Amino acid sequence: MKFLKVIFAALAVVLCASSAQAALPSVKLKDLKGKTVDMAQLDNGGKPMIISFFASWCKPCKRELNAISELYPDWVDETGVKLVAISCDKAQDAAKVKSYVDSEGWEYEILLDPNSDFMRAMGIQQIPHLLIIDGTGKIVESRSGYTDGSEGHIIKKLREISKGNASKAPAKKKVPAKKK
């Protein structure tokens, strides 16, 4: 009986690990200007990405994205991260989403998922929900909910990913300084 428990536990670990590495499904969303974006093609040039699912009526979602907004320019400078915030507001509320985003001054790419097609394809059932994606497009973390101060964990994870990407990148040539 213990042997079966060990086998099932090992299988569960493998399945969880493989689901954490899944690529994004091909679901088409629109940005606030009406441009179509295929989520499977989402890319940040080998640098990490964050995908945050939110709604304009969700207070924890807004707290999370506002807290990240204060730190985001520094995160971009340090890690090259790109944040894509995906609204699951209904289609008739798209104007509310744009108005709220503009009022907060978010510098994120905002996409609309009015029928929750992408959320469903990702198996996400509650918001806020945040995905951290490495430079190869693999999901390395998926978490629901927001706790004040969790930005510290996010930047720590981004730094780990960035270090991993830096070690895989070709070495930069040093250019000798010009003599005056």
PDB file of C-alpha atoms in Angstrom:
ATOM      1  CA  MET A   1       0.000   0.000   0.000  1.00  0.00           C
ATOM      2  CA  LYS A   2       2.857   2.391   0.818  1.00  0.00           C
ATOM      3  CA  PHE A   3       4.373   1.628  -2.578  1.00  0.00           C
ATOM      4  CA  LEU A   4       1.160   2.720  -4.336  1.00  0.00           C
ATOM      5  CA  LYS A   5       1.056   5.945  -2.312  1.00  0.00           C
ATOM      6  CA  VAL A   6       4.633   6.705  -3.340  1.00  0.00           C
ATOM      7  CA  ILE A   7       3.821   6.007  -7.005  1.00  0.00           C
ATOM      8  CA  PHE A   8       0.727   8.243  -6.913  1.00  0.00           C
ATOM      9  CA  ALA A   9       2.640  11.009  -5.124  1.00  0.00           C
ATOM     10  CA  ALA A  10       5.427  10.867  -7.717  1.00  0.00           C
ATOM     11  CA  LEU A  11       2.893  10.936 -10.546  1.00  0.00           C
ATOM     12  CA  ALA A  12       1.148  13.951  -9.001  1.00  0.00           C
ATOM     13  CA  VAL A  13       4.459  15.828  -8.760  1.00  0.00           C
ATOM     14  CA  VAL A  14       5.277  15.083 -12.399  1.00  0.00           C
ATOM     15  CA  LEU A  15       1.825  16.175 -13.578  1.00  0.00           C
ATOM     16  CA  CYS A  16       1.952  19.392 -11.555  1.00  0.00           C
ATOM     17  CA  ALA A  17       5.449  20.180 -12.804  1.00  0.00           C
ATOM     18  CA  SER A  18       4.473  19.617 -16.423  1.00  0.00           C
ATOM     19  CA  SER A  19       1.356  21.766 -16.110  1.00  0.00           C
ATOM     20  CA  ALA A  20       3.481  24.576 -14.656  1.00  0.00           C
ATOM     21  CA  GLN A  21       5.590  24.467 -17.828  1.00  0.00           C
ATOM     22  CA  ALA A  22       2.720  24.564 -20.344  1.00  0.00           C
ATOM     23  CA  ALA A  23       2.761  27.068 -23.201  1.00  0.00           C
ATOM     24  CA  LEU A  24      -0.041  29.566 -23.771  1.00  0.00           C
ATOM     25  CA  PRO A  25      -3.021  28.381 -25.831  1.00  0.00           C
ATOM     26  CA  SER A  26      -3.988  30.018 -29.105  1.00  0.00           C
ATOM     27  CA  VAL A  27      -6.850  32.272 -28.028  1.00  0.00           C
ATOM     28  CA  LYS A  28      -7.417  35.592 -29.753  1.00  0.00           C
ATOM     29  CA  LEU A  29      -8.057  38.646 -27.577  1.00  0.00           C
ATOM     30  CA  LYS A  30      -8.337  42.333 -28.415  1.00  0.00           C
ATOM     31  CA  ASP A  31      -6.444  45.231 -26.905  1.00  0.00           C
ATOM     32  CA  LEU A  32      -8.113  48.514 -25.924  1.00  0.00           C
ATOM     33  CA  LYS A  33      -7.650  49.841 -29.482  1.00  0.00           C
ATOM     34  CA  GLY A  34      -9.322  46.794 -31.065  1.00  0.00           C
ATOM     35  CA  LYS A  35      -6.130  45.121 -32.320  1.00  0.00           C
ATOM     36  CA  THR A  36      -6.284  41.294 -32.196  1.00  0.00           C
ATOM     37  CA  VAL A  37      -3.579  39.466 -30.236  1.00  0.00           C
ATOM     38  CA  ASP A  38      -3.065  35.686 -30.444  1.00  0.00           C
ATOM     39  CA  MET A  39      -2.015  34.639 -26.949  1.00  0.00           C
ATOM     40  CA  ALA A  40       0.090  31.749 -28.296  1.00  0.00           C
ATOM     41  CA  GLN A  41       2.215  34.351 -30.108  1.00  0.00           C
ATOM     42  CA  LEU A  42       2.745  36.542 -27.041  1.00  0.00           C
ATOM     43  CA  ASP A  43       6.466  37.177 -26.753  1.00  0.00           C
ATOM     44  CA  ASN A  44       8.922  39.423 -24.942  1.00  0.00           C
ATOM     45  CA  GLY A  45      12.114  38.749 -26.856  1.00  0.00           C
ATOM     46  CA  GLY A  46      13.470  36.138 -24.454  1.00  0.00           C
ATOM     47  CA  LYS A  47      12.672  38.170 -21.333  1.00  0.00           C
ATOM     48  CA  PRO A  48      10.096  37.294 -18.649  1.00  0.00           C
ATOM     49  CA  MET A  49       6.426  38.222 -18.756  1.00  0.00           C
ATOM     50  CA  ILE A  50       3.666  38.550 -16.219  1.00  0.00           C
ATOM     51  CA  ILE A  51       0.051  37.932 -17.158  1.00  0.00           C
ATOM     52  CA  SER A  52      -2.436  39.265 -14.641  1.00  0.00           C
ATOM     53  CA  PHE A  53      -6.148  38.481 -14.890  1.00  0.00           C
ATOM     54  CA  PHE A  54      -8.364  41.202 -13.427  1.00  0.00           C
ATOM     55  CA  ALA A  55     -11.762  42.898 -13.602  1.00  0.00           C
ATOM     56  CA  SER A  56     -12.635  46.536 -13.046  1.00  0.00           C
ATOM     57  CA  TRP A  57     -15.046  45.534 -10.246  1.00  0.00           C
ATOM     58  CA  CYS A  58     -12.475  43.349  -8.399  1.00  0.00           C
ATOM     59  CA  LYS A  59     -10.897  45.275  -5.513  1.00  0.00           C
ATOM     60  CA  PRO A  60      -8.026  42.807  -4.852  1.00  0.00           C
ATOM     61  CA  CYS A  61      -7.235  42.839  -8.595  1.00  0.00           C
ATOM     62  CA  LYS A  62      -6.986  46.619  -8.621  1.00  0.00           C
ATOM     63  CA  ARG A  63      -4.878  46.642  -5.431  1.00  0.00           C
ATOM     64  CA  GLU A  64      -2.447  44.154  -6.966  1.00  0.00           C
ATOM     65  CA  LEU A  65      -2.074  45.971 -10.285  1.00  0.00           C
ATOM     66  CA  ASN A  66      -1.792  49.372  -8.577  1.00  0.00           C
ATOM     67  CA  ALA A  67       0.911  48.045  -6.229  1.00  0.00           C
ATOM     68  CA  ILE A  68       2.832  46.564  -9.167  1.00  0.00           C
ATOM     69  CA  SER A  69       2.376  49.802 -11.133  1.00  0.00           C
ATOM     70  CA  GLU A  70       4.506  51.695  -8.606  1.00  0.00           C
ATOM     71  CA  LEU A  71       7.380  49.219  -9.052  1.00  0.00           C
ATOM     72  CA  TYR A  72       6.912  48.281 -12.691  1.00  0.00           C
ATOM     73  CA  PRO A  73       9.330  50.796 -14.295  1.00  0.00           C
ATOM     74  CA  ASP A  74      12.136  49.541 -12.015  1.00  0.00           C
ATOM     75  CA  TRP A  75      11.247  45.907 -12.785  1.00  0.00           C
ATOM     76  CA  VAL A  76      11.380  46.643 -16.522  1.00  0.00           C
ATOM     77  CA  ASP A  77      14.803  48.288 -16.138  1.00  0.00           C
ATOM     78  CA  GLU A  78      16.149  45.415 -14.046  1.00  0.00           C
ATOM     79  CA  THR A  79      14.640  42.347 -15.736  1.00  0.00           C
ATOM     80  CA  GLY A  80      13.058  43.508 -19.001  1.00  0.00           C
ATOM     81  CA  VAL A  81       9.718  42.094 -17.837  1.00  0.00           C
ATOM     82  CA  LYS A  82       6.539  42.852 -19.760  1.00  0.00           C
ATOM     83  CA  LEU A  83       3.208  42.815 -17.941  1.00  0.00           C
ATOM     84  CA  VAL A  84       0.018  41.988 -19.807  1.00  0.00           C
ATOM     85  CA  ALA A  85      -3.150  42.661 -17.817  1.00  0.00           C
ATOM     86  CA  ILE A  86      -6.180  40.760 -19.084  1.00  0.00           C
ATOM     87  CA  SER A  87      -9.611  42.076 -18.194  1.00  0.00           C
ATOM     88  CA  CYS A  88     -12.409  39.552 -17.857  1.00  0.00           C
ATOM     89  CA  ASP A  89     -15.031  42.316 -17.749  1.00  0.00           C
ATOM     90  CA  LYS A  90     -18.007  41.768 -20.050  1.00  0.00           C
ATOM     91  CA  ALA A  91     -17.886  43.330 -23.541  1.00  0.00           C
ATOM     92  CA  GLN A  92     -20.336  46.094 -22.603  1.00  0.00           C
ATOM     93  CA  ASP A  93     -17.900  47.211 -19.862  1.00  0.00           C
ATOM     94  CA  ALA A  94     -14.869  47.696 -22.153  1.00  0.00           C
ATOM     95  CA  ALA A  95     -15.239  51.489 -21.900  1.00  0.00           C
ATOM     96  CA  LYS A  96     -15.145  51.213 -18.079  1.00  0.00           C
ATOM     97  CA  VAL A  97     -11.946  49.179 -18.316  1.00  0.00           C
ATOM     98  CA  LYS A  98     -10.288  51.766 -20.569  1.00  0.00           C
ATOM     99  CA  SER A  99     -11.432  54.619 -18.338  1.00  0.00           C
ATOM    100  CA  TYR A 100     -10.111  52.898 -15.209  1.00  0.00           C
ATOM    101  CA  VAL A 101      -6.777  51.967 -16.816  1.00  0.00           C
ATOM    102  CA  ASP A 102      -6.325  55.552 -18.053  1.00  0.00           C
ATOM    103  CA  SER A 103      -7.195  56.993 -14.630  1.00  0.00           C
ATOM    104  CA  GLU A 104      -4.580  54.787 -12.946  1.00  0.00           C
ATOM    105  CA  GLY A 105      -1.911  55.461 -15.568  1.00  0.00           C
ATOM    106  CA  TRP A 106      -1.040  51.782 -15.953  1.00  0.00           C
ATOM    107  CA  GLU A 107       1.779  51.247 -18.430  1.00  0.00           C
ATOM    108  CA  TYR A 108       0.782  47.649 -19.068  1.00  0.00           C
ATOM    109  CA  GLU A 109      -0.520  46.092 -22.241  1.00  0.00           C
ATOM    110  CA  ILE A 110      -4.246  45.626 -21.571  1.00  0.00           C
ATOM    111  CA  LEU A 111      -6.197  42.872 -23.319  1.00  0.00           C
ATOM    112  CA  LEU A 112      -9.907  42.094 -23.143  1.00  0.00           C
ATOM    113  CA  ASP A 113     -11.279  38.593 -22.509  1.00  0.00           C
ATOM    114  CA  PRO A 114     -15.017  39.417 -22.364  1.00  0.00           C
ATOM    115  CA  ASN A 115     -16.212  35.819 -22.650  1.00  0.00           C
ATOM    116  CA  SER A 116     -13.423  34.463 -20.408  1.00  0.00           C
ATOM    117  CA  ASP A 117     -12.228  32.242 -23.281  1.00  0.00           C
ATOM    118  CA  PHE A 118      -8.554  32.614 -22.370  1.00  0.00           C
ATOM    119  CA  MET A 119      -9.253  32.215 -18.651  1.00  0.00           C
ATOM    120  CA  ARG A 120     -11.155  29.013 -19.351  1.00  0.00           C
ATOM    121  CA  ALA A 121      -8.423  27.712 -21.685  1.00  0.00           C
ATOM    122  CA  MET A 122      -5.895  28.313 -18.895  1.00  0.00           C
ATOM    123  CA  GLY A 123      -8.098  26.615 -16.285  1.00  0.00           C
ATOM    124  CA  ILE A 124      -8.313  29.796 -14.217  1.00  0.00           C
ATOM    125  CA  GLN A 125     -11.423  30.033 -12.090  1.00  0.00           C
ATOM    126  CA  GLN A 126     -10.881  33.070  -9.895  1.00  0.00           C
ATOM    127  CA  ILE A 127      -9.316  36.493 -10.005  1.00  0.00           C
ATOM    128  CA  PRO A 128      -6.944  38.054  -9.356  1.00  0.00           C
ATOM    129  CA  HIS A 129      -4.741  35.436 -10.959  1.00  0.00           C
ATOM    130  CA  LEU A 130      -1.123  35.974 -11.918  1.00  0.00           C
ATOM    131  CA  LEU A 131       1.140  33.978 -14.229  1.00  0.00           C
ATOM    132  CA  ILE A 132       4.903  34.414 -14.372  1.00  0.00           C
ATOM    133  CA  ILE A 133       6.367  33.283 -17.680  1.00  0.00           C
ATOM    134  CA  ASP A 134      10.052  32.789 -18.419  1.00  0.00           C
ATOM    135  CA  GLY A 135      11.870  33.993 -21.521  1.00  0.00           C
ATOM    136  CA  THR A 136      11.107  30.767 -23.400  1.00  0.00           C
ATOM    137  CA  GLY A 137       7.344  31.182 -22.937  1.00  0.00           C
ATOM    138  CA  LYS A 138       6.951  28.579 -20.199  1.00  0.00           C
ATOM    139  CA  ILE A 139       4.732  29.289 -17.219  1.00  0.00           C
ATOM    140  CA  VAL A 140       6.924  29.029 -14.142  1.00  0.00           C
ATOM    141  CA  GLU A 141       4.362  30.216 -11.595  1.00  0.00           C
ATOM    142  CA  SER A 142       0.595  30.436 -11.440  1.00  0.00           C
ATOM    143  CA  ARG A 143      -1.189  31.820  -8.398  1.00  0.00           C
ATOM    144  CA  SER A 144      -4.604  33.087  -7.390  1.00  0.00           C
ATOM    145  CA  GLY A 145      -5.434  35.844  -4.950  1.00  0.00           C
ATOM    146  CA  TYR A 146      -3.487  38.843  -3.767  1.00  0.00           C
ATOM    147  CA  THR A 147      -1.789  39.569  -0.477  1.00  0.00           C
ATOM    148  CA  ASP A 148      -0.390  43.025   0.220  1.00  0.00           C
ATOM    149  CA  GLY A 149       3.374  42.931  -0.209  1.00  0.00           C
ATOM    150  CA  SER A 150       3.482  39.931  -2.544  1.00  0.00           C
ATOM    151  CA  GLU A 151       5.337  42.124  -5.039  1.00  0.00           C
ATOM    152  CA  GLY A 152       8.529  41.122  -3.205  1.00  0.00           C
ATOM    153  CA  HIS A 153       7.981  37.501  -4.203  1.00  0.00           C
ATOM    154  CA  ILE A 154       7.238  38.481  -7.802  1.00  0.00           C
ATOM    155  CA  ILE A 155      10.453  40.471  -8.270  1.00  0.00           C
ATOM    156  CA  LYS A 156      12.451  37.708  -6.597  1.00  0.00           C
ATOM    157  CA  LYS A 157      11.039  35.216  -9.116  1.00  0.00           C
ATOM    158  CA  LEU A 158      11.709  37.613 -12.003  1.00  0.00           C
ATOM    159  CA  ARG A 159      15.321  38.001 -10.872  1.00  0.00           C
ATOM    160  CA  GLU A 160      15.749  34.217 -10.743  1.00  0.00           C
ATOM    161  CA  ILE A 161      14.333  33.895 -14.251  1.00  0.00           C
ATOM    162  CA  SER A 162      16.475  36.750 -15.548  1.00  0.00           C
ATOM    163  CA  LYS A 163      19.630  35.177 -14.118  1.00  0.00           C
ATOM    164  CA  GLY A 164      18.714  31.890 -15.798  1.00  0.00           C
ATOM    165  CA  ASN A 165      18.187  33.664 -19.115  1.00  0.00           C
ATOM    166  CA  ALA A 166      21.417  35.629 -18.746  1.00  0.00           C
ATOM    167  CA  SER A 167      23.436  32.450 -18.267  1.00  0.00           C
ATOM    168  CA  LYS A 168      21.965  31.047 -21.508  1.00  0.00           C
ATOM    169  CA  ALA A 169      22.522  34.231 -23.516  1.00  0.00           C
ATOM    170  CA  PRO A 170      25.667  34.599 -25.598  1.00  0.00           C
ATOM    171  CA  ALA A 171      28.391  36.618 -23.916  1.00  0.00           C
ATOM    172  CA  LYS A 172      28.533  40.260 -24.964  1.00  0.00           C
ATOM    173  CA  LYS A 173      31.720  41.405 -26.614  1.00  0.00           C
ATOM    174  CA  LYS A 174      33.584  43.995 -24.627  1.00  0.00           C
ATOM    175  CA  VAL A 175      34.360  47.019 -26.734  1.00  0.00           C
ATOM    176  CA  PRO A 176      37.541  48.834 -25.738  1.00  0.00           C
ATOM    177  CA  ALA A 177      37.020  52.353 -24.472  1.00  0.00           C
ATOM    178  CA  LYS A 178      37.905  55.122 -26.897  1.00  0.00           C
ATOM    179  CA  LYS A 179      41.037  57.066 -26.058  1.00  0.00           C
ATOM    180  CA  LYS A 180      40.706  60.805 -25.786  1.00  0.00           C
TER     181      LYS A 180
END
